[in-house]
Coordinates of N, CA and C in Angstrom, one line a residue:
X1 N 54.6 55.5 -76.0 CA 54.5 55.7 -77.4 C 54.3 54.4 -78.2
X2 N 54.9 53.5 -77.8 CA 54.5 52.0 -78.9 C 53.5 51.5 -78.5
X3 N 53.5 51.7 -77.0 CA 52.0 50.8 -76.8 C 50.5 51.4 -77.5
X4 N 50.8 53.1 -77.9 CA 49.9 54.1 -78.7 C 50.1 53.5 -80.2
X5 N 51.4 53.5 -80.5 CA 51.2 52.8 -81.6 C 50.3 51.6 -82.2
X6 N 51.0 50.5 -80.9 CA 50.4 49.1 -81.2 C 49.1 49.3 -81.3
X7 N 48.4 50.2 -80.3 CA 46.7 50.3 -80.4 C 46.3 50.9 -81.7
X8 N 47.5 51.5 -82.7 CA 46.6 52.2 -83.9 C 46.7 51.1 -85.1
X9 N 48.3 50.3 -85.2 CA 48.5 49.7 -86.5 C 50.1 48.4 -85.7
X10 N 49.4 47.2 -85.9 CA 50.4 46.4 -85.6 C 51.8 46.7 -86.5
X11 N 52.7 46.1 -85.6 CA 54.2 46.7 -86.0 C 54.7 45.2 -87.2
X12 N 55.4 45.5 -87.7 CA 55.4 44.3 -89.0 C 56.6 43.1 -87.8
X13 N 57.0 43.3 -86.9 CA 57.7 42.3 -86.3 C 57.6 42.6 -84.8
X14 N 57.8 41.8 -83.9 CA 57.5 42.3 -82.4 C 58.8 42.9 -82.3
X15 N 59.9 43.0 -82.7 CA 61.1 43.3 -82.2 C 61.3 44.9 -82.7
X16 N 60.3 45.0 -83.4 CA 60.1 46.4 -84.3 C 59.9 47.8 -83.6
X17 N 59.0 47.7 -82.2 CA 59.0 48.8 -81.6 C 60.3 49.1 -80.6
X18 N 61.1 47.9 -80.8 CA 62.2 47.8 -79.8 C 62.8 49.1 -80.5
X19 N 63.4 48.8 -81.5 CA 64.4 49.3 -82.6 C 63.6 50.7 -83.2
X20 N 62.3 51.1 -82.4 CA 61.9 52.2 -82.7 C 62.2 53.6 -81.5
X21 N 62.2 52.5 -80.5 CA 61.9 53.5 -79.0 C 63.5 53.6 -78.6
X22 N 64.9 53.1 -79.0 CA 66.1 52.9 -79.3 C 66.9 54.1 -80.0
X23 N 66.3 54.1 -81.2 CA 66.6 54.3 -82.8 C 67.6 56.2 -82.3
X24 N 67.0 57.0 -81.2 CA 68.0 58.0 -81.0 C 69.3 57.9 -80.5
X25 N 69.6 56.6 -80.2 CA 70.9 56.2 -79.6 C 71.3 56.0 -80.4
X26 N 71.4 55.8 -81.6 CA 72.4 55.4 -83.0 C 72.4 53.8 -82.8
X27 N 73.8 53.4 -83.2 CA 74.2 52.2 -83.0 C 74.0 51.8 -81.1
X28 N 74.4 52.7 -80.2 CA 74.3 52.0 -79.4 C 72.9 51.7 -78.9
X29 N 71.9 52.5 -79.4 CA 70.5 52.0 -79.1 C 70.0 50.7 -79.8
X30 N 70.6 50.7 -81.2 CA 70.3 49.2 -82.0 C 70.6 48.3 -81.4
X31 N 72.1 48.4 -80.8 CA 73.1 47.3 -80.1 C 71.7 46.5 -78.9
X32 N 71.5 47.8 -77.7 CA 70.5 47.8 -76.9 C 69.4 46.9 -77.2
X33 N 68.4 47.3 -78.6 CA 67.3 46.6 -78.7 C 67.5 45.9 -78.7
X34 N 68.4 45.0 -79.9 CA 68.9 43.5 -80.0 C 68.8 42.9 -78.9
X35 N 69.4 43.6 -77.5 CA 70.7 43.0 -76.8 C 68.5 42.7 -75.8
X36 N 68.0 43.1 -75.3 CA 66.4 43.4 -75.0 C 65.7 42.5 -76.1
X37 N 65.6 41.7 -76.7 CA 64.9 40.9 -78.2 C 65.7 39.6 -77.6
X38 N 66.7 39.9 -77.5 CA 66.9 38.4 -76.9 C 66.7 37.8 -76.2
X39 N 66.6 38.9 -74.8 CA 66.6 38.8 -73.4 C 65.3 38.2 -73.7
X40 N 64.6 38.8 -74.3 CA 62.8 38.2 -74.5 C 62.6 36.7 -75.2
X41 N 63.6 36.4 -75.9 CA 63.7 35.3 -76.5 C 63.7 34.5 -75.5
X42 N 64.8 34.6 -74.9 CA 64.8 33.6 -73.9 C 64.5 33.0 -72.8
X43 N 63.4 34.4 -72.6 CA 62.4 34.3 -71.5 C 61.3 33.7 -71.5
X44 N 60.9 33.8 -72.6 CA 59.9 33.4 -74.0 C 60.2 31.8 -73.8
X45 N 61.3 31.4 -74.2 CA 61.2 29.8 -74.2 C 61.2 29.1 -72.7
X46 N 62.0 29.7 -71.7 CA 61.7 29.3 -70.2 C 61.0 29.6 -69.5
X47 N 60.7 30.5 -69.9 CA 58.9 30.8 -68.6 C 57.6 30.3 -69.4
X48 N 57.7 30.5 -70.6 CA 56.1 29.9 -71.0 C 56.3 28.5 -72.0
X49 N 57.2 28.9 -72.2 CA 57.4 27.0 -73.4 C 57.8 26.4 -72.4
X50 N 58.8 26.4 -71.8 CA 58.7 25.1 -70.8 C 58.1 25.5 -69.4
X51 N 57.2 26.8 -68.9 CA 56.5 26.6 -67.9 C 57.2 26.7 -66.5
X52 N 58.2 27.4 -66.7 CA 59.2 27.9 -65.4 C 58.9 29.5 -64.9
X53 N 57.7 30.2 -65.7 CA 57.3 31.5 -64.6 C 56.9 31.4 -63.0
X54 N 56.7 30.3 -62.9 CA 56.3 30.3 -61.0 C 57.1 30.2 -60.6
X55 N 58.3 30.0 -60.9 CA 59.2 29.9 -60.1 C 60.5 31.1 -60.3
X56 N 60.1 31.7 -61.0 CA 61.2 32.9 -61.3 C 59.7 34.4 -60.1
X57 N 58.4 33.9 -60.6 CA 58.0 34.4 -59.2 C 57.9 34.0 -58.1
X58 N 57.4 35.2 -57.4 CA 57.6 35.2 -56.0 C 56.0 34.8 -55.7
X59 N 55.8 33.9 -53.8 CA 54.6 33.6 -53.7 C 54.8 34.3 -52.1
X60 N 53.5 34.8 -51.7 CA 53.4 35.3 -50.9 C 52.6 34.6 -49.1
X61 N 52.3 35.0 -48.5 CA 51.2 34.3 -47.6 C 49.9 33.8 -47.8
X62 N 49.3 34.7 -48.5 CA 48.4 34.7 -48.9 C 47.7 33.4 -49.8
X63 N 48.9 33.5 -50.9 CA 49.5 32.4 -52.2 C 49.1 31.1 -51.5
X64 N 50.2 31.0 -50.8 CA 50.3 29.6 -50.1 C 49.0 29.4 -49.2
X65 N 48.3 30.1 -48.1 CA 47.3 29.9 -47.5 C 46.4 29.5 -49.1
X66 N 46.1 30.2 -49.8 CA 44.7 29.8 -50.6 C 44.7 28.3 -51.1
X67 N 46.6 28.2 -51.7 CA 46.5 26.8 -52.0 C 46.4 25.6 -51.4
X68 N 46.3 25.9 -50.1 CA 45.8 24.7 -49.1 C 44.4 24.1 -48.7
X69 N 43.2 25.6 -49.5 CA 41.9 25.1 -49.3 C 41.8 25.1 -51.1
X70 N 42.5 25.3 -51.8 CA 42.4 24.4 -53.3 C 41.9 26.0 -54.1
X71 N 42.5 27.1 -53.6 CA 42.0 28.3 -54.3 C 43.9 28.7 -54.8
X72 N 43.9 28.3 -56.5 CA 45.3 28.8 -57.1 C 45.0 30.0 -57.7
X73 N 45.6 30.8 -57.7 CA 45.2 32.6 -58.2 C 46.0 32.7 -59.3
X74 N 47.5 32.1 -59.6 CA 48.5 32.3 -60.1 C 49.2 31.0 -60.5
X75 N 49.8 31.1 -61.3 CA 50.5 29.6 -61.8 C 51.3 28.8 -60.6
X76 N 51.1 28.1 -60.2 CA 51.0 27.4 -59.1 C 52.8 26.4 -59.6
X77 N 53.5 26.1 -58.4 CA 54.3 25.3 -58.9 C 55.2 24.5 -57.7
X78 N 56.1 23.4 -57.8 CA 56.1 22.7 -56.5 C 56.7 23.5 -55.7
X79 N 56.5 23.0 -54.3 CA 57.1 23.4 -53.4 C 58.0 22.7 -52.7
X80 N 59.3 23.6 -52.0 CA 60.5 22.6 -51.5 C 60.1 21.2 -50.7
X81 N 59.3 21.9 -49.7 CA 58.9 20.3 -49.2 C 58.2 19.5 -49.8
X82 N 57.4 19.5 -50.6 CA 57.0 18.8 -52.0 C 58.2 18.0 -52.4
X83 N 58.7 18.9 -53.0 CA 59.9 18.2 -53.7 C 60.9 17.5 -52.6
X84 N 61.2 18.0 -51.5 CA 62.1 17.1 -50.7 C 61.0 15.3 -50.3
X85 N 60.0 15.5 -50.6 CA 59.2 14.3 -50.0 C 59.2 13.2 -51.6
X86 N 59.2 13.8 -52.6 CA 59.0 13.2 -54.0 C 60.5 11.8 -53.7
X87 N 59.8 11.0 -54.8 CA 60.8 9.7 -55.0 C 62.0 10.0 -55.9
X88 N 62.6 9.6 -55.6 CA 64.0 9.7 -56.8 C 64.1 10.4 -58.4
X89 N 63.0 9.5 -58.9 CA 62.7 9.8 -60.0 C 62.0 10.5 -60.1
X90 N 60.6 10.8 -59.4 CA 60.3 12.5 -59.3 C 61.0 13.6 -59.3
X91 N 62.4 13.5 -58.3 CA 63.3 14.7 -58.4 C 64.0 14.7 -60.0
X92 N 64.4 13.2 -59.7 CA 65.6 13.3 -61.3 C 64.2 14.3 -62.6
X93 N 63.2 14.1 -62.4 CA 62.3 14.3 -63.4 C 62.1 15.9 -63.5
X94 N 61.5 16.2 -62.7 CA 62.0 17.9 -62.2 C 62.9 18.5 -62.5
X95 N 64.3 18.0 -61.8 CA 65.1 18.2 -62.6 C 65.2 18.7 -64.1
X96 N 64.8 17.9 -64.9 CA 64.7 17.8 -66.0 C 63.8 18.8 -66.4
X97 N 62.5 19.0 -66.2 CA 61.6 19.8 -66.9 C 61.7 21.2 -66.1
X98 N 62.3 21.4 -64.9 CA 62.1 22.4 -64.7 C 63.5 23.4 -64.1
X99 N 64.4 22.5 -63.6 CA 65.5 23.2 -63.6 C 66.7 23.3 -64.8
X100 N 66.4 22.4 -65.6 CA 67.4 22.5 -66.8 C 66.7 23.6 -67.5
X101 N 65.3 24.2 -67.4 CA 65.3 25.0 -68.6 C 65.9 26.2 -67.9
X102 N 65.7 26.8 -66.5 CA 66.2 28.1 -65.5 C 67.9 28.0 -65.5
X103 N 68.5 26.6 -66.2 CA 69.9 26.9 -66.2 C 70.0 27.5 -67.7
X104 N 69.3 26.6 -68.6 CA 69.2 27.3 -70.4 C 69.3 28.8 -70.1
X105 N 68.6 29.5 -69.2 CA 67.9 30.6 -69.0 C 68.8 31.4 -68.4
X106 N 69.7 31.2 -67.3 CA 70.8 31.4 -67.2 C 71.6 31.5 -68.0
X107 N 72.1 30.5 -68.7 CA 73.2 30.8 -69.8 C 73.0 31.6 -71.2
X108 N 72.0 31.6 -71.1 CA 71.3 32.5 -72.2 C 71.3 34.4 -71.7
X109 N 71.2 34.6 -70.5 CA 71.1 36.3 -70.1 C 72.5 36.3 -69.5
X110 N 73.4 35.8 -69.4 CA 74.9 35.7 -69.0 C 75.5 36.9 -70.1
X111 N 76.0 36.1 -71.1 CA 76.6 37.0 -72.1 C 75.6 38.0 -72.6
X112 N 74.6 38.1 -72.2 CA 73.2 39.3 -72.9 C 73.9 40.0 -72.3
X113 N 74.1 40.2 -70.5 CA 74.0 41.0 -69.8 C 76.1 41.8 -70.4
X114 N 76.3 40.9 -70.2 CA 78.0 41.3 -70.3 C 77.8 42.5 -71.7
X115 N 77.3 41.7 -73.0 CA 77.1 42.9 -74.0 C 76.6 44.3 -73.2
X116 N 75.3 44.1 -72.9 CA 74.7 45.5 -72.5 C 75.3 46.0 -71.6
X117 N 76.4 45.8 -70.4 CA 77.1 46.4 -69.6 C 78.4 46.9 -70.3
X118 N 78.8 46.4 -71.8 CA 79.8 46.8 -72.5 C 79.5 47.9 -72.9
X119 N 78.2 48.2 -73.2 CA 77.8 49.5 -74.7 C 78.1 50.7 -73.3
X120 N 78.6 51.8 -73.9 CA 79.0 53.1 -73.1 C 78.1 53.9 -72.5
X121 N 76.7 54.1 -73.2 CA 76.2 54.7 -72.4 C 75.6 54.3 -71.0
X122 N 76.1 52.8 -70.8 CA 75.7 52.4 -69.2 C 75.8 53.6 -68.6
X123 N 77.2 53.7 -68.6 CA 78.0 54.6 -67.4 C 76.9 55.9 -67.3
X124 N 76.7 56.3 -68.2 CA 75.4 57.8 -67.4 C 74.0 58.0 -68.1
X125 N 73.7 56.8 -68.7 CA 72.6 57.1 -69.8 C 71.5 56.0 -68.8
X126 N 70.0 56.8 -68.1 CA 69.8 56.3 -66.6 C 68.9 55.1 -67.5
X127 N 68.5 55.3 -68.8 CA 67.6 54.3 -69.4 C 68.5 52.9 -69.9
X128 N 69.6 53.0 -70.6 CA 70.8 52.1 -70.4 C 71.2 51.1 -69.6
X129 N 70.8 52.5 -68.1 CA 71.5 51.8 -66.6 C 70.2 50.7 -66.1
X130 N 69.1 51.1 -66.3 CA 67.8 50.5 -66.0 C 67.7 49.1 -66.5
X131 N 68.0 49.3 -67.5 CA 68.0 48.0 -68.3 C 68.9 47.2 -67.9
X132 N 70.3 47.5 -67.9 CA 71.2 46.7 -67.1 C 71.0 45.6 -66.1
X133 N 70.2 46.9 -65.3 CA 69.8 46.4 -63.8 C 68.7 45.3 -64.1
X134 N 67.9 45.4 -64.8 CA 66.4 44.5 -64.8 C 67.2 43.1 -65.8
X135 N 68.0 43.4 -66.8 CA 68.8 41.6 -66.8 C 69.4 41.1 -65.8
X136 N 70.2 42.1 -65.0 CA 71.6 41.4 -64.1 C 70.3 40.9 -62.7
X137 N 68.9 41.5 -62.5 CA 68.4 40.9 -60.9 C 67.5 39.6 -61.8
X138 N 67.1 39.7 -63.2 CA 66.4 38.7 -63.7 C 67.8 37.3 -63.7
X139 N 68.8 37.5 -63.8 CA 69.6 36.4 -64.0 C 70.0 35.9 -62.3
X140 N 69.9 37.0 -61.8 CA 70.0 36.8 -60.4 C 69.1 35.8 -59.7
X141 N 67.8 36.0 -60.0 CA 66.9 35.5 -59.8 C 66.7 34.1 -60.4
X142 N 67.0 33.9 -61.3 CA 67.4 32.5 -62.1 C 67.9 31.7 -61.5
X143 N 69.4 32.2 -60.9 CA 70.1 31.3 -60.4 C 70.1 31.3 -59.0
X144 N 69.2 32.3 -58.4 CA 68.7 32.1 -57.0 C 67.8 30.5 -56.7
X145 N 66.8 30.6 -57.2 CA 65.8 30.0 -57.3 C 66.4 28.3 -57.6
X146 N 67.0 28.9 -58.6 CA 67.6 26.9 -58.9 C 68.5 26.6 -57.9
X147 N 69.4 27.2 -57.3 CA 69.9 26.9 -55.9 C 69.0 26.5 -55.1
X148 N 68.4 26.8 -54.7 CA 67.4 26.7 -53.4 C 67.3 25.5 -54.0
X149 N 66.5 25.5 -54.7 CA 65.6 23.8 -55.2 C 66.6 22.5 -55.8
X150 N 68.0 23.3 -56.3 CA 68.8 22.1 -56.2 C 69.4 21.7 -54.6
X151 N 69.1 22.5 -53.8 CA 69.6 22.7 -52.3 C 69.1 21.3 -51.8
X152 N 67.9 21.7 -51.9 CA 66.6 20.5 -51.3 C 66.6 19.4 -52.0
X153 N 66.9 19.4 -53.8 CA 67.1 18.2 -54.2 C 68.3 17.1 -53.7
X154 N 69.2 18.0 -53.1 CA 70.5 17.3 -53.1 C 70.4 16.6 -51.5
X155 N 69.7 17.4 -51.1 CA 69.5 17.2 -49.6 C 68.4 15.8 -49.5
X156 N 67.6 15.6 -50.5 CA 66.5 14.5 -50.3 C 67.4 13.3 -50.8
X157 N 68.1 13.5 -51.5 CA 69.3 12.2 -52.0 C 70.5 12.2 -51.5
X158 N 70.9 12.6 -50.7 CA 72.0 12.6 -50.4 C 72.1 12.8 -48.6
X159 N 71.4 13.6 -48.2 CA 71.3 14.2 -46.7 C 72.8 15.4 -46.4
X160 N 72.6 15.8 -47.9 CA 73.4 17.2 -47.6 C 73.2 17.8 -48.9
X161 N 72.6 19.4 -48.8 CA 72.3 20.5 -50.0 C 73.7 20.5 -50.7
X162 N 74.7 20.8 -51.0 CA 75.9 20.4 -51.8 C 76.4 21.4 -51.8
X163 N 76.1 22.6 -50.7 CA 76.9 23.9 -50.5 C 76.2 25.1 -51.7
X164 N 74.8 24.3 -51.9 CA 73.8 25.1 -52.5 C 73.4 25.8 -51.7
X165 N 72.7 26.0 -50.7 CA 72.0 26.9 -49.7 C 73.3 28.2 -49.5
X166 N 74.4 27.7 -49.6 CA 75.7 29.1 -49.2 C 75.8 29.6 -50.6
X167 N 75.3 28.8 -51.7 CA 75.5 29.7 -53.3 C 74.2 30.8 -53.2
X168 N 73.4 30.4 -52.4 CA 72.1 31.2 -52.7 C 72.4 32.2 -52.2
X169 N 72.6 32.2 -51.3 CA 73.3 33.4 -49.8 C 74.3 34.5 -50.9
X170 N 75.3 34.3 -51.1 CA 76.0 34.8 -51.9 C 75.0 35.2 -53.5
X171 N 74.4 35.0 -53.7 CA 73.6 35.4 -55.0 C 72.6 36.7 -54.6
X172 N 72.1 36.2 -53.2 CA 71.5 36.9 -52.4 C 72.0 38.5 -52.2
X173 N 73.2 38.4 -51.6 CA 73.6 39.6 -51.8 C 74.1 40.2 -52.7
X174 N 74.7 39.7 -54.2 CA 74.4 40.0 -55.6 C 73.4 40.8 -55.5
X175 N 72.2 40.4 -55.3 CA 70.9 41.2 -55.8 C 70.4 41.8 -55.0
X176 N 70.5 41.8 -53.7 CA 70.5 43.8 -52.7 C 71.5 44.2 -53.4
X177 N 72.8 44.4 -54.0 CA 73.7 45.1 -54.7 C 72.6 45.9 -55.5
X178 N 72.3 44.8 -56.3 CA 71.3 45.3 -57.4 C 70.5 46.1 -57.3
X179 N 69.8 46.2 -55.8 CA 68.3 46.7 -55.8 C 68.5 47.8 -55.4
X180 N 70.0 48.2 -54.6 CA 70.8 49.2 -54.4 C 70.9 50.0 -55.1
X181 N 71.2 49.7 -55.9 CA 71.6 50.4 -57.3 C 71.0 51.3 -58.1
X182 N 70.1 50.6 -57.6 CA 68.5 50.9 -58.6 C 67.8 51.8 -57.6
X183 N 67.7 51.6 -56.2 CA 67.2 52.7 -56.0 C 68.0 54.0 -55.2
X184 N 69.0 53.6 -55.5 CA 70.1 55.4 -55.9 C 69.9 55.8 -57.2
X185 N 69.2 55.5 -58.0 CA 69.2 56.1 -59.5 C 67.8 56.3 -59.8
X186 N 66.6 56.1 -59.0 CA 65.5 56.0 -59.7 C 64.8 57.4 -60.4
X187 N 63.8 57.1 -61.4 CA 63.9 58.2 -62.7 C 62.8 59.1 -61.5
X188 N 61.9 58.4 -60.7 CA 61.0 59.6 -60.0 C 61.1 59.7 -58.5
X189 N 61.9 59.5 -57.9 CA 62.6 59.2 -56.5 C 61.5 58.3 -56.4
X190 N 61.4 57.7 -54.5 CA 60.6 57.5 -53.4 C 59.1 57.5 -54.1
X191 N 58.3 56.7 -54.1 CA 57.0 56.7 -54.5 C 55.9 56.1 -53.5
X192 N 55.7 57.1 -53.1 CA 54.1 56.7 -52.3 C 53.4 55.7 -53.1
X193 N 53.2 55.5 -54.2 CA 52.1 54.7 -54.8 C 52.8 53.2 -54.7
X194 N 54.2 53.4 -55.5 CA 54.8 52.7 -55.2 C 55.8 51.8 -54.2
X195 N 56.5 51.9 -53.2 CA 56.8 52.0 -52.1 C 57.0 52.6 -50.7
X196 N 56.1 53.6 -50.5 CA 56.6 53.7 -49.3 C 55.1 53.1 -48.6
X197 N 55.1 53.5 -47.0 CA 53.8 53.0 -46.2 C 52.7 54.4 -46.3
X198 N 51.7 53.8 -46.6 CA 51.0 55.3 -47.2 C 49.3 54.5 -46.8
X199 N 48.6 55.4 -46.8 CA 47.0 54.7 -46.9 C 46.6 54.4 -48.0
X200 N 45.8 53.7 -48.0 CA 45.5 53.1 -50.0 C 44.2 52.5 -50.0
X201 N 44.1 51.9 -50.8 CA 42.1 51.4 -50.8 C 42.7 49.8 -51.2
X202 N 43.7 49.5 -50.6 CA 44.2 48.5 -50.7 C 43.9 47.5 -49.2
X203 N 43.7 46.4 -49.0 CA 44.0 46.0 -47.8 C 45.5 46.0 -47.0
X204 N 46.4 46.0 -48.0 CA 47.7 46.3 -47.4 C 47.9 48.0 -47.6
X205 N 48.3 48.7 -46.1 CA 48.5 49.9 -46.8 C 50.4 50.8 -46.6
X206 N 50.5 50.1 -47.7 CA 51.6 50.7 -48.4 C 51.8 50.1 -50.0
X207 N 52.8 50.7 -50.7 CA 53.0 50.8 -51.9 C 53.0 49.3 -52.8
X208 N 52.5 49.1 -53.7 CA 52.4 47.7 -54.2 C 53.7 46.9 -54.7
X209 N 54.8 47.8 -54.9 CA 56.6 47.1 -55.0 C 56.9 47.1 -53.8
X210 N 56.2 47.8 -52.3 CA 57.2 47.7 -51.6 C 57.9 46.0 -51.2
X211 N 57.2 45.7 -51.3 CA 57.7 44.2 -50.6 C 58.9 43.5 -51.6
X212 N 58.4 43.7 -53.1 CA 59.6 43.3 -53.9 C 60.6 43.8 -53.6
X213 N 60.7 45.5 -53.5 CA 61.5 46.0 -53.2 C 62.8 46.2 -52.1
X214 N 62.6 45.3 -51.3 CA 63.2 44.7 -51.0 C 63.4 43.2 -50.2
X215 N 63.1 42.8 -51.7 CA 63.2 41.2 -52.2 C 62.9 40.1 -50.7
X216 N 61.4 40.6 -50.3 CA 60.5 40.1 -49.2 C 60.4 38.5 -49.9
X217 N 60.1 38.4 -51.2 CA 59.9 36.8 -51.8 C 61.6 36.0 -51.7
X218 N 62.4 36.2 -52.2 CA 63.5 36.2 -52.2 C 63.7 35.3 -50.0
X219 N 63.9 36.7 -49.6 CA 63.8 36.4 -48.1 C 62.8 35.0 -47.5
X220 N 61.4 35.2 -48.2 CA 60.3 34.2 -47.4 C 61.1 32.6 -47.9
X221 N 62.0 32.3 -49.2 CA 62.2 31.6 -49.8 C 63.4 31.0 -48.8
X222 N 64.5 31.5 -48.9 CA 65.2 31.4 -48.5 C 64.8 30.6 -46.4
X223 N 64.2 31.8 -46.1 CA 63.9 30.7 -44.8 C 63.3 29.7 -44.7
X224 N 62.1 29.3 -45.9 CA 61.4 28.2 -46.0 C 62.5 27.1 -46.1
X225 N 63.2 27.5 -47.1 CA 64.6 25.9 -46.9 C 65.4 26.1 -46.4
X226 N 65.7 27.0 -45.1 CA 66.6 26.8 -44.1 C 65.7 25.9 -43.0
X227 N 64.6 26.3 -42.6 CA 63.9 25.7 -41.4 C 63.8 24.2 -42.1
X228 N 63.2 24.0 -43.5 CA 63.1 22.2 -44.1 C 64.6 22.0 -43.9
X229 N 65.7 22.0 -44.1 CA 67.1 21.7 -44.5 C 68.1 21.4 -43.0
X230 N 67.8 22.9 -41.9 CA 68.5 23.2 -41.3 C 67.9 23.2 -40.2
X231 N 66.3 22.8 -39.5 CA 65.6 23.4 -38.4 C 66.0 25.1 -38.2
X232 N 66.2 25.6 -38.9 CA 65.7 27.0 -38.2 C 64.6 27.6 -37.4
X233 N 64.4 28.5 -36.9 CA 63.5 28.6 -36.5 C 62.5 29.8 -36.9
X234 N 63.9 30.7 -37.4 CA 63.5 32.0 -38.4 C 61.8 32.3 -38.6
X235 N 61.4 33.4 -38.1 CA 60.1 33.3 -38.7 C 59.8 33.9 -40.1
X236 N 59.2 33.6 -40.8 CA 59.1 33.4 -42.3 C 58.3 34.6 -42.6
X237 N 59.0 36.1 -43.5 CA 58.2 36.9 -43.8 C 57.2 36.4 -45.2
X238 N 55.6 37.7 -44.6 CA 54.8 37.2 -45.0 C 54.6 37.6 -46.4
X239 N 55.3 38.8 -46.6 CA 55.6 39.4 -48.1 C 53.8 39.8 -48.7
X240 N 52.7 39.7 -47.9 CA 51.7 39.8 -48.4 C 51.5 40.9 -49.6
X241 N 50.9 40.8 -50.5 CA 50.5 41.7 -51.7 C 49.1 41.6 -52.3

């Protein structure tokens, strides 16, 4: 319905259709949109003002194969062993432009998420619950990601990750909690289109979340800086999409 709207007559504020698609929940829906307007705020300044979306996404086989014969599909961004091979000051610099904004970003959906898990209709309202879930695995993801890469920063100066690789681990299972969660509650069960293995006019054939679904990027990440960090040997899923 907003997106019907937006195609007939722009809304006088972006935050406007929030507070429209809400507005049956009373106060707890207003509470909601606000609590959704900020989460965008602050997504808003770390993924496109300071240019931290590649790394809150996931890259697949594919990804990485193309960018070795110079074909980028998607916003392209360093990679651990990149970054373990950079000089001092390259990391300190990194640091700076790209992990201090994913911590801003962090501390900014922290207390978002604590409000929206306060308002009451969490507990059985499944649109409420949805929303919950998509701040708490976006924050998850936040601090997944800056682990890892503070893992390898610490490890290229020091010759030890700083018990970052075991924060990731633990964050890690945070977010199967999460995805758990989510799919014991989903609004249309089990989706062929969406996740299961099905035929498709796709080269992969099964559902186009399946792999997110359970968090195949997340997994491919995590072994890539165990095998740089730790020689593993793990073989590295391909998460293709």
């Amino acid at each position: 319905m907003a997106t019907l709207r937006m195609g007939f007559r722009l809304p006088d504020t972006w935050r406007a259709p929030l507070d429209e698609m809400f507005a049956p929940w009373g106060e707890d829906g207003r509470a909601l949109a606000e609590a959704i307007a900020e989460v965008g705020e602050a997504e808003h300044e770390a993924l496109i003002v300071h240019r931290a979306a590649a790394y809150l996404a996931g890259r697949d086989q594919l990804l990485d194969a193309g960018k070795v014969v110079g074909i980028i599909s998607q916003p392209d961004r360093v990679s651990f062993s990149d970054l373990h091979g950079m000089s001092p000051e390259e990391r300190t610099a990194f640091a700076t432009s790209v992990l201090a904004p994913l911590h801003t970003l962090e501390d900014r959906l922290a207390p978002l998420l604590e409000k929206i898990k306060a308002l009451p209709p969490v507990q059985s309202d499944p649109f409420f619950a949805e929303v919950r879930d998509g701040v708490a695995i976006t924050l998850a993801r936040a601090r997944y990601i800056r682990a890892l890469y503070e893992a390898v920063k610490n490890d290229a100066d020091s010759g030890s990750d700083g018990g970052r690789v075991a924060d990731a681990l633990a964050i890690l299972g945070e977010a199967r909690a999460i995805v758990s969660r989510r799919h014991a509650d989903l609004h249309d069960g089990p989706s062929r289109r969406l996740l299961l293995n099905a035929p498709n006019q796709t080269v992969y054939q099964y559902g186009y979340l399946r792999e997110a679904s359970w968090l195949c990027f997340w997994e491919r990440e995590r072994v890539e800086v165990q095998r740089l960090l730790f020689g593993s040997v793990e073989a590295q899923p391909g998460c293709v999409l």
